[in-house]
mmCIF file of C-alpha atoms and ligand atoms in Angstrom:
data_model
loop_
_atom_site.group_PDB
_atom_site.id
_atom_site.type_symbol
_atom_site.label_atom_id
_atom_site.label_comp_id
_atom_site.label_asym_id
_atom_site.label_seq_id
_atom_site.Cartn_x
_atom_site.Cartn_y
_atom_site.Cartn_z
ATOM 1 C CA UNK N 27 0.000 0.000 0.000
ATOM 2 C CA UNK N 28 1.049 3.498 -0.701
ATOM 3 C CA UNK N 29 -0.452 6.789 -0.585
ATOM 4 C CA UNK N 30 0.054 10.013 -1.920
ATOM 5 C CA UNK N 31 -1.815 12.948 -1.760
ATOM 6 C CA UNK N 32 0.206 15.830 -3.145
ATOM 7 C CA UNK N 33 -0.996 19.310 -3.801
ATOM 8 C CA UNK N 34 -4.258 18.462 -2.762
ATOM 9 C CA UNK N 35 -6.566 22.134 -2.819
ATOM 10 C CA UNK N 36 -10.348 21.529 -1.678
ATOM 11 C CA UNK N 37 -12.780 24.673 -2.206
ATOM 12 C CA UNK N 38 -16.400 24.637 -1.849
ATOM 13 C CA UNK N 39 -18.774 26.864 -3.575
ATOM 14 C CA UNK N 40 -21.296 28.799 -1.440
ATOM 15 C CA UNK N 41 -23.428 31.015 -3.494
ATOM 16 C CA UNK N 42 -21.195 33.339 -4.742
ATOM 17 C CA UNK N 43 -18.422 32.971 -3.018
ATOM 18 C CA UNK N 44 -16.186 29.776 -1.872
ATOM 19 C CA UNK N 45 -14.137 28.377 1.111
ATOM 20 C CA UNK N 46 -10.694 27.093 0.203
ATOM 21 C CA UNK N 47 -10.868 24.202 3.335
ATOM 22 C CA UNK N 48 -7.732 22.325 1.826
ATOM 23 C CA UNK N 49 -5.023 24.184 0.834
ATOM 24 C CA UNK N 50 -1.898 22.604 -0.955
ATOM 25 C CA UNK N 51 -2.072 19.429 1.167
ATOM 26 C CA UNK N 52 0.919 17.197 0.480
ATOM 27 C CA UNK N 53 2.100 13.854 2.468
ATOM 28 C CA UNK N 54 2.721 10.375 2.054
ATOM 29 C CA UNK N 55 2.169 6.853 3.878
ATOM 30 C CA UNK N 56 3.432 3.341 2.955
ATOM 31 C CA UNK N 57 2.076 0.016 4.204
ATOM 32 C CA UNK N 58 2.268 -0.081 8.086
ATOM 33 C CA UNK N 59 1.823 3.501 8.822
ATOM 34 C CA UNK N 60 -0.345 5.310 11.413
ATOM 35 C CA UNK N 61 -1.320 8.956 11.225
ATOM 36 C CA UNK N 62 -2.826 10.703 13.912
ATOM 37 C CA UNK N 63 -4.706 13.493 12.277
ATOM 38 C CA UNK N 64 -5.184 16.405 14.702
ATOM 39 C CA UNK N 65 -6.795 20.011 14.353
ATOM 40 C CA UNK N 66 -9.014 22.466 15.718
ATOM 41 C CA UNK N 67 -12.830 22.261 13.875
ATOM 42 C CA UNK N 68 -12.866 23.042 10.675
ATOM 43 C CA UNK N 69 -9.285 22.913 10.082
ATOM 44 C CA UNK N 70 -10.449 20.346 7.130
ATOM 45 C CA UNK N 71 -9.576 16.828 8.393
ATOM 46 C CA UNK N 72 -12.735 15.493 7.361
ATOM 47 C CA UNK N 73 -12.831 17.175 3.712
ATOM 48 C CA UNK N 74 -9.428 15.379 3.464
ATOM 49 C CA UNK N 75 -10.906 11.950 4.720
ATOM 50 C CA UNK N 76 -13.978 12.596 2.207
ATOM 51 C CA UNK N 77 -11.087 13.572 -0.902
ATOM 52 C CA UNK N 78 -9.622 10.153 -0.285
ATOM 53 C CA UNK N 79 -12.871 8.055 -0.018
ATOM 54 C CA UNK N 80 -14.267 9.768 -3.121
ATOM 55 C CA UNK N 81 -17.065 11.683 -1.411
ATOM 56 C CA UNK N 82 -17.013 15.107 -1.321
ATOM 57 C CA UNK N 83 -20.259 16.706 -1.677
ATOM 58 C CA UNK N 84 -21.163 17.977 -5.115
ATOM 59 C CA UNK N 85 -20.342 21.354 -4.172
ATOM 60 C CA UNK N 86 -16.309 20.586 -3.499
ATOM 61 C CA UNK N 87 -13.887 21.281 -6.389
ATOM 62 C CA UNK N 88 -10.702 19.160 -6.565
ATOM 63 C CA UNK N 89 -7.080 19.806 -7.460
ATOM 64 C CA UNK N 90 -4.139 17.789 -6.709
ATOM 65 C CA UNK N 91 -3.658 14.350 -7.189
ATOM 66 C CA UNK N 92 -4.071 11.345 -4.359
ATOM 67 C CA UNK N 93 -2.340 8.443 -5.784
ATOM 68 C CA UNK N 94 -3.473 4.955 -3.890
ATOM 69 C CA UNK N 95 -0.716 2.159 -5.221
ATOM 70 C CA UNK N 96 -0.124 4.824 -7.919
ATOM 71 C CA UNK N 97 -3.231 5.164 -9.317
ATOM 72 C CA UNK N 98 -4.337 8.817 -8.793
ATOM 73 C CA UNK N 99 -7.974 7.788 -7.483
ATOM 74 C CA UNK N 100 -9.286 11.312 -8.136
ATOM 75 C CA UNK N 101 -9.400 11.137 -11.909
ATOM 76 C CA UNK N 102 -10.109 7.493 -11.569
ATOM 77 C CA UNK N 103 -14.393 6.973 -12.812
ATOM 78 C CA UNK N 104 -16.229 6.750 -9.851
ATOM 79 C CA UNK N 105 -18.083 3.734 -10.562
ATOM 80 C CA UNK N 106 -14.427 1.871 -10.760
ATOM 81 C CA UNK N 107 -13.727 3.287 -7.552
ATOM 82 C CA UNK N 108 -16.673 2.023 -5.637
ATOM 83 C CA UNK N 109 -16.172 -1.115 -7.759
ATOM 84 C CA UNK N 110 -12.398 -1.641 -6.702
ATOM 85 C CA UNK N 111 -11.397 0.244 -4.187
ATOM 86 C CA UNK N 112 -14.363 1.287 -1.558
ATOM 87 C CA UNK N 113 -14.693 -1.129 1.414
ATOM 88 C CA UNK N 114 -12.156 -3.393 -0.427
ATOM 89 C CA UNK N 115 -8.870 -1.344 0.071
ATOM 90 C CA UNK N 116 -10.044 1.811 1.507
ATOM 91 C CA UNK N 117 -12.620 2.197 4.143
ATOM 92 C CA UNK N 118 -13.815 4.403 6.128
ATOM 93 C CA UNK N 119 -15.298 5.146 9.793
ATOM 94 C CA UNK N 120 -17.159 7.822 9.192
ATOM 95 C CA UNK N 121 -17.695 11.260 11.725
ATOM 96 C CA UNK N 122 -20.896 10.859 11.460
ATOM 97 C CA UNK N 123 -22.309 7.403 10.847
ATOM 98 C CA UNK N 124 -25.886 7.466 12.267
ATOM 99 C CA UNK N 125 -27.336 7.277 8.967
ATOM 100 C CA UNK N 126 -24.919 4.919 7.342
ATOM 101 C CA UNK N 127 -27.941 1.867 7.102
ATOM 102 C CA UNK N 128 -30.852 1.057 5.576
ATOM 103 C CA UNK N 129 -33.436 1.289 7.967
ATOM 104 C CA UNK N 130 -35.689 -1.456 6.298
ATOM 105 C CA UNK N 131 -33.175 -3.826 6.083
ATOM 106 C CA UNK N 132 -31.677 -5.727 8.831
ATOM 107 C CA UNK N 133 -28.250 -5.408 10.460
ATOM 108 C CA UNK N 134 -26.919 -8.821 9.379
ATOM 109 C CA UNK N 135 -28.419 -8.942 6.484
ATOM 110 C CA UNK N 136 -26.382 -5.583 5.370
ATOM 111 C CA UNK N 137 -23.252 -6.181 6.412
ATOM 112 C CA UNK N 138 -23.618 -10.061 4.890
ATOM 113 C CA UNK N 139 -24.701 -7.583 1.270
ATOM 114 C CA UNK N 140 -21.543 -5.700 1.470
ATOM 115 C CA UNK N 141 -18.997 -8.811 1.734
ATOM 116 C CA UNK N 142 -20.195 -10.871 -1.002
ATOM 117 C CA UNK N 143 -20.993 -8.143 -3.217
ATOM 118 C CA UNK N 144 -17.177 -7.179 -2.596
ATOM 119 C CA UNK N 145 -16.053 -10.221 -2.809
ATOM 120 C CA UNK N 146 -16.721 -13.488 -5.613
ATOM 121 C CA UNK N 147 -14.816 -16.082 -2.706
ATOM 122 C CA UNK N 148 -16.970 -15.309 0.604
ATOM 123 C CA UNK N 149 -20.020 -17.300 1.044
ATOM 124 C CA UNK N 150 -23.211 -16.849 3.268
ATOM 125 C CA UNK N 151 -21.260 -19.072 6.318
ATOM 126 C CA UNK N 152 -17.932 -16.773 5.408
ATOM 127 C CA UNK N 153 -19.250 -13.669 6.126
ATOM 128 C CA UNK N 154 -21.324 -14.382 9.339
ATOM 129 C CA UNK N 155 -18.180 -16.345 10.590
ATOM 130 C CA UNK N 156 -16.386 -12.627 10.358
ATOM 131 C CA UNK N 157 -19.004 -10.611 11.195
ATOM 132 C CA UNK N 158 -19.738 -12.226 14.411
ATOM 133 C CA UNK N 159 -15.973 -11.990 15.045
ATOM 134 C CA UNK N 160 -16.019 -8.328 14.767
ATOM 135 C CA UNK N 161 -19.493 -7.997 16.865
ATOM 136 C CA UNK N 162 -17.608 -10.035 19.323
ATOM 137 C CA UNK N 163 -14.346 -8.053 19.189
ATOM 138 C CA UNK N 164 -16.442 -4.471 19.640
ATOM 139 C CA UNK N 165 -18.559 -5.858 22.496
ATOM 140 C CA UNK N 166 -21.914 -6.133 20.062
ATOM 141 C CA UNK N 167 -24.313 -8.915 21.789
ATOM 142 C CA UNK N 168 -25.023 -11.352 17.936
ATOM 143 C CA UNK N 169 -28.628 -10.416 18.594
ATOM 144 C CA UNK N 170 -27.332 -7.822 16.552
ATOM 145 C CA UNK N 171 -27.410 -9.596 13.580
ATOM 146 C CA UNK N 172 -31.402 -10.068 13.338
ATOM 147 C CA UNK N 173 -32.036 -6.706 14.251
ATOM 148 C CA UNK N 174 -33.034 -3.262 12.198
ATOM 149 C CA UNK N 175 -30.381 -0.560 12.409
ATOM 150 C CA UNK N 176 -33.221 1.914 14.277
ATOM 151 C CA UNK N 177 -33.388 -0.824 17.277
ATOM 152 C CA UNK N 178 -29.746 -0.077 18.081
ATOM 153 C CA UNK N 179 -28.480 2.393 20.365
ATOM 154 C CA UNK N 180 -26.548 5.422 19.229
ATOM 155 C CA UNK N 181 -23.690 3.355 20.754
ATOM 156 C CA UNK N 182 -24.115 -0.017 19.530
ATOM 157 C CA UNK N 183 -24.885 1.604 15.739
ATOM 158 C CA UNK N 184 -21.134 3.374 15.979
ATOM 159 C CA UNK N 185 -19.888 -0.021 16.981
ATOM 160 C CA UNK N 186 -21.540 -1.406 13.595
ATOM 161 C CA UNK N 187 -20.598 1.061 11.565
ATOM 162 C CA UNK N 188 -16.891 0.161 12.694
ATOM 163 C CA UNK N 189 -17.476 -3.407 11.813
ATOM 164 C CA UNK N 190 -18.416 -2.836 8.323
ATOM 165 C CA UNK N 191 -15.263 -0.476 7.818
ATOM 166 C CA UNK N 192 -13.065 -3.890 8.880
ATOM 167 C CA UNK N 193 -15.186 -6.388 7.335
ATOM 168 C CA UNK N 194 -13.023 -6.878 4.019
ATOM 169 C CA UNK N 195 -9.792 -6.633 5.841
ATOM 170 C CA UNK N 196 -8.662 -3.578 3.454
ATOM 171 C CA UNK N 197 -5.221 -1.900 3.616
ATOM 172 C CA UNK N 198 -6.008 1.569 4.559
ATOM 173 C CA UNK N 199 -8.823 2.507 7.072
ATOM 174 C CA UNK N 200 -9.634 6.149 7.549
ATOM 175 C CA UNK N 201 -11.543 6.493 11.084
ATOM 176 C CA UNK N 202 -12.979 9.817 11.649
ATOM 177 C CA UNK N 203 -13.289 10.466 15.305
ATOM 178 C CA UNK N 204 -14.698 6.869 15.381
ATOM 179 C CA UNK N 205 -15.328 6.878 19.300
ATOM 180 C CA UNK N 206 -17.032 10.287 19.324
ATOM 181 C CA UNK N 207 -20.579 8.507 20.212
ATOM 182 C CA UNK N 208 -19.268 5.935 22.211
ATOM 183 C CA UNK N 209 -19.305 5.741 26.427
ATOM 184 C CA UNK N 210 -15.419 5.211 28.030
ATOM 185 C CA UNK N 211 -15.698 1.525 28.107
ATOM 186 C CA UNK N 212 -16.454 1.144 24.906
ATOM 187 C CA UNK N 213 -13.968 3.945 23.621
ATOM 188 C CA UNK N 214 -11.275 1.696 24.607
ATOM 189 C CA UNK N 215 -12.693 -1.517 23.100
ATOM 190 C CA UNK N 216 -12.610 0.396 19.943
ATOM 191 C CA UNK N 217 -9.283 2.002 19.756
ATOM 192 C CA UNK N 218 -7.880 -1.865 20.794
ATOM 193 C CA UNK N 219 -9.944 -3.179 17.846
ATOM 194 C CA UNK N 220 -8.770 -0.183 15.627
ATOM 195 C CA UNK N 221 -4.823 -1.490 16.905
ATOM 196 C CA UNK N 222 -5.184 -4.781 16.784
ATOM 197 C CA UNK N 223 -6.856 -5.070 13.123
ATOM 198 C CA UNK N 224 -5.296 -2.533 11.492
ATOM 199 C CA UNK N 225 -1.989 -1.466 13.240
ATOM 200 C CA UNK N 226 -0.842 -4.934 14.756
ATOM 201 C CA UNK N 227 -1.869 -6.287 10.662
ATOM 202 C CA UNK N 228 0.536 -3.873 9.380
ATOM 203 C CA UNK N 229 -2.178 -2.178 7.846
ATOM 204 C CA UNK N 230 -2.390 1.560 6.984
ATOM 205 C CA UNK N 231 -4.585 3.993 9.703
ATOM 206 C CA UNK N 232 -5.390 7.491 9.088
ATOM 207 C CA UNK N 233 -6.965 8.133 12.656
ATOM 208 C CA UNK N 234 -8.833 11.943 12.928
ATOM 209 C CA UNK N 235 -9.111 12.659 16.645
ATOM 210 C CA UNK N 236 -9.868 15.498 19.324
ATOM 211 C CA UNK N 237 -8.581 13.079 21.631
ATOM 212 C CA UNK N 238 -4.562 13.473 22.072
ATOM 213 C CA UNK N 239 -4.232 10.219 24.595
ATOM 214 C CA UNK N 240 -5.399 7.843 21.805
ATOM 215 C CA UNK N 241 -3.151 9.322 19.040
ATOM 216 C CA UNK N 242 -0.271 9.002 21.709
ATOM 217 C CA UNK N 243 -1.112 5.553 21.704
ATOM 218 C CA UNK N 244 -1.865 4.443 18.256
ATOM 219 C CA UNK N 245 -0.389 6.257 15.782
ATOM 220 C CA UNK N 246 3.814 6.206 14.675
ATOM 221 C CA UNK N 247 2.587 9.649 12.794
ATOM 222 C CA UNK N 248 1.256 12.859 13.701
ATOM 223 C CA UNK N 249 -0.591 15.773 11.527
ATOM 224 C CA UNK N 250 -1.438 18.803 12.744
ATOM 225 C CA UNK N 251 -3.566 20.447 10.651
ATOM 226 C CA UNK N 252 -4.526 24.231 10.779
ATOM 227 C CA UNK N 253 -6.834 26.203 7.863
ATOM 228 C CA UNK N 254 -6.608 23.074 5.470
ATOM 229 C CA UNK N 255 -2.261 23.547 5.954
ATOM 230 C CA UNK N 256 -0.453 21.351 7.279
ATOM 231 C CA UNK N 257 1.855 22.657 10.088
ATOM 232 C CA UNK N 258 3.772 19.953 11.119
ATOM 233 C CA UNK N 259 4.669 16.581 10.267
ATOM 234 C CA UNK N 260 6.527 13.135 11.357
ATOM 235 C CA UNK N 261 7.019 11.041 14.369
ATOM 236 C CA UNK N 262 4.364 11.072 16.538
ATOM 237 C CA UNK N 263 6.886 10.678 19.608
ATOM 238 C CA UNK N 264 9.032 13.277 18.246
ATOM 239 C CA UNK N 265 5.952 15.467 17.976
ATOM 240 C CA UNK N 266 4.806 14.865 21.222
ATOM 241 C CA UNK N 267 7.954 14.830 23.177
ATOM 242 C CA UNK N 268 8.739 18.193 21.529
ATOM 243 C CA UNK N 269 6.309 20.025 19.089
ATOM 244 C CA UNK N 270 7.988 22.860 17.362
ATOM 245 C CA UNK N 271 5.315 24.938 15.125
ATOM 246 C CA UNK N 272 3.515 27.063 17.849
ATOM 247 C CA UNK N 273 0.235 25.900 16.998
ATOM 248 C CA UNK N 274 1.355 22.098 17.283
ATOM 249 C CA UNK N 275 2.428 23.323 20.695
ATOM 250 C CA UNK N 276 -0.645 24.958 21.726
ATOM 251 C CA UNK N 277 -2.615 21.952 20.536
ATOM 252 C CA UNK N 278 -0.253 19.539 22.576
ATOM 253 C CA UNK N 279 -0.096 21.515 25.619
ATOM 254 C CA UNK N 280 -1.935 18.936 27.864
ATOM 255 C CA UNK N 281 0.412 15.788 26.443
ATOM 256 C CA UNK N 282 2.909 16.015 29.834
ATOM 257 C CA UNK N 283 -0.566 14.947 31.521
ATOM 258 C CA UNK N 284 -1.245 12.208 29.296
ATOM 259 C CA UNK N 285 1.815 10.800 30.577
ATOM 260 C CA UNK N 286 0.933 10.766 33.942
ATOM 261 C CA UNK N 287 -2.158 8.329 32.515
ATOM 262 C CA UNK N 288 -4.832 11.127 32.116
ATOM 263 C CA UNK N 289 -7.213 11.538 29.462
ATOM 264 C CA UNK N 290 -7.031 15.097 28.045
ATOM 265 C CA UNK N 291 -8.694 16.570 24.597
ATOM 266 C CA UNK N 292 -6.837 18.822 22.431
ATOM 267 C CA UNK N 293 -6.269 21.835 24.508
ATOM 268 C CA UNK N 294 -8.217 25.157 23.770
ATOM 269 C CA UNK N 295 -6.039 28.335 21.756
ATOM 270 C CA UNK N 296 -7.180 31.686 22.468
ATOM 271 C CA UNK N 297 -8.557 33.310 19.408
ATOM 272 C CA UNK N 298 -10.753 32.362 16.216
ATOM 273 C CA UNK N 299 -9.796 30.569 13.014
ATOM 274 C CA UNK N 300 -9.520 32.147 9.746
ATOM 275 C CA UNK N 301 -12.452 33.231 7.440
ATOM 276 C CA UNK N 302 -12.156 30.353 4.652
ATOM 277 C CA UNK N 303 -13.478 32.569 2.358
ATOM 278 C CA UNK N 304 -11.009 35.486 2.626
ATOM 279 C CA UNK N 305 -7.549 35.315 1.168
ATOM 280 C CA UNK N 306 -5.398 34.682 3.330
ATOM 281 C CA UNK N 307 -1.911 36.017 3.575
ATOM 282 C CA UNK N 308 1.221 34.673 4.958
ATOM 283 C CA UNK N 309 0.994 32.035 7.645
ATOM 284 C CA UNK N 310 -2.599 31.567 8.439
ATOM 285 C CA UNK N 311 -1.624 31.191 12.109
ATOM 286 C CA UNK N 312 -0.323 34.610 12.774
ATOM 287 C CA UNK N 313 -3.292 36.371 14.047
ATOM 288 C CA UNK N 314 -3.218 33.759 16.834
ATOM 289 C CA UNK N 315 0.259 32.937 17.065
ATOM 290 C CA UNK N 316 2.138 33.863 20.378
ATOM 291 C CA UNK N 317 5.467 34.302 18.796
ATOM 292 C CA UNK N 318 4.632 35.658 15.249
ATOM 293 C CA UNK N 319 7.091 38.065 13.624
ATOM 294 C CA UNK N 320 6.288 41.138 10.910
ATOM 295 C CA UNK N 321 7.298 38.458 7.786
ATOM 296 C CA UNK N 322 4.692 36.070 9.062
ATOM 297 C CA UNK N 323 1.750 38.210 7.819
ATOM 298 C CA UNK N 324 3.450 38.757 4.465
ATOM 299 C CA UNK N 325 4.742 35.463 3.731
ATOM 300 C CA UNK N 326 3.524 32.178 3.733
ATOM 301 C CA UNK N 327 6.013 29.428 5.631
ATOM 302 C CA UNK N 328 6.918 26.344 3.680
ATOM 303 C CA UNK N 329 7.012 23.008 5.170
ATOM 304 C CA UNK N 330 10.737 22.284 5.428
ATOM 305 C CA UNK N 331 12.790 18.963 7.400
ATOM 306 C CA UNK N 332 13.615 20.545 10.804
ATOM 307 C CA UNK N 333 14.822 18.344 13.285
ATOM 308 C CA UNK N 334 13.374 14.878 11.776
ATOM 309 C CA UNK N 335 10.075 16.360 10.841
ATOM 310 C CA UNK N 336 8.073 18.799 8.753
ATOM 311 C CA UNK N 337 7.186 21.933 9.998
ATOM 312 C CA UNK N 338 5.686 25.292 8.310
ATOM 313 C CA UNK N 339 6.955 28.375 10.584
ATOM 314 C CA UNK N 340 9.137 31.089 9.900
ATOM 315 C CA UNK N 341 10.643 30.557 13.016
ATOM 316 C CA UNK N 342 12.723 27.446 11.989
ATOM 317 C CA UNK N 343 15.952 27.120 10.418
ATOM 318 C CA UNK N 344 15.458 23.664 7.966
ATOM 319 C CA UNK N 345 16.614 23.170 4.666
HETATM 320 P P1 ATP Y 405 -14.514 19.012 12.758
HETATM 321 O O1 ATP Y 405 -13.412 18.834 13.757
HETATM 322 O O2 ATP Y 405 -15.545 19.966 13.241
HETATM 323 O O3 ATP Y 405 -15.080 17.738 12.248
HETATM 324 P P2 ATP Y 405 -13.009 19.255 10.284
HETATM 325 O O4 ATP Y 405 -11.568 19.517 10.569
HETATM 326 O O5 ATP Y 405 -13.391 17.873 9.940
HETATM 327 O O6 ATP Y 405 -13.857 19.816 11.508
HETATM 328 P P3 ATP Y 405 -14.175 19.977 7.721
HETATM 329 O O7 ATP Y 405 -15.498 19.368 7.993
HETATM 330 O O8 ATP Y 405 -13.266 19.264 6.790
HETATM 331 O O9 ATP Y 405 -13.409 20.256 9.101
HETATM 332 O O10 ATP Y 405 -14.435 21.434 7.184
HETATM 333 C C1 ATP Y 405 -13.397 22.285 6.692
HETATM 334 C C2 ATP Y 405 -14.017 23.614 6.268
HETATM 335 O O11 ATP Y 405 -14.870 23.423 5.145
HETATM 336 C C3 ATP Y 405 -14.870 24.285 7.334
HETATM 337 O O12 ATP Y 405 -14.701 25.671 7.228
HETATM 338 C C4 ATP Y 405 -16.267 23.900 6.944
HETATM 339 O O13 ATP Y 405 -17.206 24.860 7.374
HETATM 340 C C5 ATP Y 405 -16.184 23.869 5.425
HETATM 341 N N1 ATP Y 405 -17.130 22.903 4.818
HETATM 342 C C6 ATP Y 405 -17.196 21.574 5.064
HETATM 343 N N2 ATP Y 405 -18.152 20.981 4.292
HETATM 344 C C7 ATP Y 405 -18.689 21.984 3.536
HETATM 345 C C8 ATP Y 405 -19.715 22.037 2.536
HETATM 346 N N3 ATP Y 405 -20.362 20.949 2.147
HETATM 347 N N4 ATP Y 405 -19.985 23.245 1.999
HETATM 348 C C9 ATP Y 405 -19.333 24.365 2.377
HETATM 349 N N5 ATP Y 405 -18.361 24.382 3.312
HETATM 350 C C10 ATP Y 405 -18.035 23.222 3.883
HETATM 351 FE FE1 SF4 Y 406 3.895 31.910 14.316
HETATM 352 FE FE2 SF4 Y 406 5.165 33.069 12.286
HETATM 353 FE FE3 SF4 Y 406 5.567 30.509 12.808
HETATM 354 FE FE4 SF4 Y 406 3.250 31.318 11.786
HETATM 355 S S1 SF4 Y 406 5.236 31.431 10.805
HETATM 356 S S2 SF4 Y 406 3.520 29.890 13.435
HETATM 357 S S3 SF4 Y 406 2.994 33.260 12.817
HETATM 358 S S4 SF4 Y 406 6.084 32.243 14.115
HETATM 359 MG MG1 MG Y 407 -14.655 16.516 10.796
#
């Protein structure tokens, strides 16, 4: 497995006007890798999520390229996409996954529909075999299985949802704040599914998360994302030991308490995000940024190597 996403710009069109949400995105992941996507709302981790799986809303213009085992899967027909490459080797958790079933159908009977359609070699036995694995694995009584998706708890619909993302054993899973609905208990059965299926596998994970602790402990790679730009980049341990971009630090301010074995969101920065809409100038961080300098409102920081990782501030050195 390999991805690429390089240059990637995302704008929507409202009315008259439009919101850049991904702006000259560029990174890479090869089989085995875990990214821990984090970013204040609206920073555009889910538009980059939807890019990827092919399902931007019809109001989203694309540029850039996002090549999956070289095959730029943007320009690739859709209907080949959701032929080859949907559930098979890309799936996704999705942020908001409430409405991901058919309510007339039942739960079994779906998730049975979406392996063998996938699939020519799984059979009837096949698929419940895995699927009461995975019910097992996320703490989903196999009652389940007979039921309709509206006699499931907010909870126990999440935990579904998961399922059906890891049913086909693809290479890269994107999970978009996957535990969001869930209570504590079951957070934690999740995120050890989430490991043990796709990280242990040597599987790709591209995990979008408020929650710092469980990017600590899943993912080798950190993002932090800021105004659809990528401010830093690289070893999650580096990252976390020692952020350098000033918003990476802000973010991260709470991680010395995750060490001590407390749970802690992303941490709060004073001030607002940017306006999509307007231009923006320089580094889009500088109205908030503790540290910025007169050049950062003029001119926009590339992401350059400092110190093992990526990082887009004026402040650094780099090459
Ligand atoms: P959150 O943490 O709240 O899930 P996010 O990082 O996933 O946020 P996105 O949902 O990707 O952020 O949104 C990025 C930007 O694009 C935001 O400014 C958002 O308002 C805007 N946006 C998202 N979807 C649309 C849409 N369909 N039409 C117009 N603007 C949109
Ligand atoms: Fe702050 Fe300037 Fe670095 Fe932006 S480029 S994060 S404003 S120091
Ligand atoms: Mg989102």
């Amino acid at each position: 497995m390999s991805l690429q996403v390089k240059d990637l710009n995302i704008v929507y069109k409202v009315g008259k006007g439009s919101i850049k949400a991904i702006n000259g995105v560029d990174f890479e992941l090869m089989k085995g890798d875990s990214l821990g996507v984090i970013g204040e709302t609206g920073s555009g981790k889910t538009t980059i999520a939807n890019a990827i799986m092919r399902s931007l809303p019809e109001n989203a213009e694309f540029f850039g390229n996002i090549f999956f085992n070289n095959k730029d899967i943007l320009r690739i027909n859709l209907e080949t996409y959701r032929r080859e490459i949907r559930w098979k080797k890309i799936s996704v958790i999705p942020q908001y996954s409430m409405n991901a079933f058919n309510p007339i159908k039942r739960v079994g009977e779906q998730l049975v529909k979406i392996m063998m359609e996938n699939d020519s070699n799984i059979d009837i036995s096949k698929a419940s075999e895995r699927i009461f694995y995975l019910f097992n694995q996320l703490n989903l009584p196999p009652e389940i299985y007979k039921k309709y998706p509206d006699e499931l708890s907010g909870g126990q619909r999440q935990r579904v949802v998961i399922a059906s993302a890891l049913l086909l054993d693809p290479e890269l899973v994107i999970a978009d704040e996957p535990t969001t609905a869930l209570d504590v208990i079951n957070q934690a059965r999740v995120v050890s599914l989430i490991k043990r299926e796709i990280v242990d596998k040597r599987k790709t994970l591209i995990y979008i998360t408020h929650d710092i602790a469980v990017v600590a402990g899943i993912a080798k790679k950190v993002m932090t994302l800021y105004a659809g730009e990528i401010m830093e980049f690289g070893d999650s341990r580096k990252i976390f030991k020692e952020p350098l971009h000033p918003y990476s630090k802000g973010l991260l301010a709470s991680v010395p308490d995750i060490r001590l074995g407390k749970t802690k969101k992303l941490q709060y920065i004073p001030g607002d995000s940017p306006d999509l809409s307007k231009e923006i100038k320089g580094c889009p961080f500088a109205p908030r940024c503790p540290v910025a300098m007169d050049k950062c409102k003029v001119e926009r920081p590339r992401l350059r190597y400092v110190d093992g990782r990526l990082v887009a501030c004026h402040l650094m050195g780099g090459e």
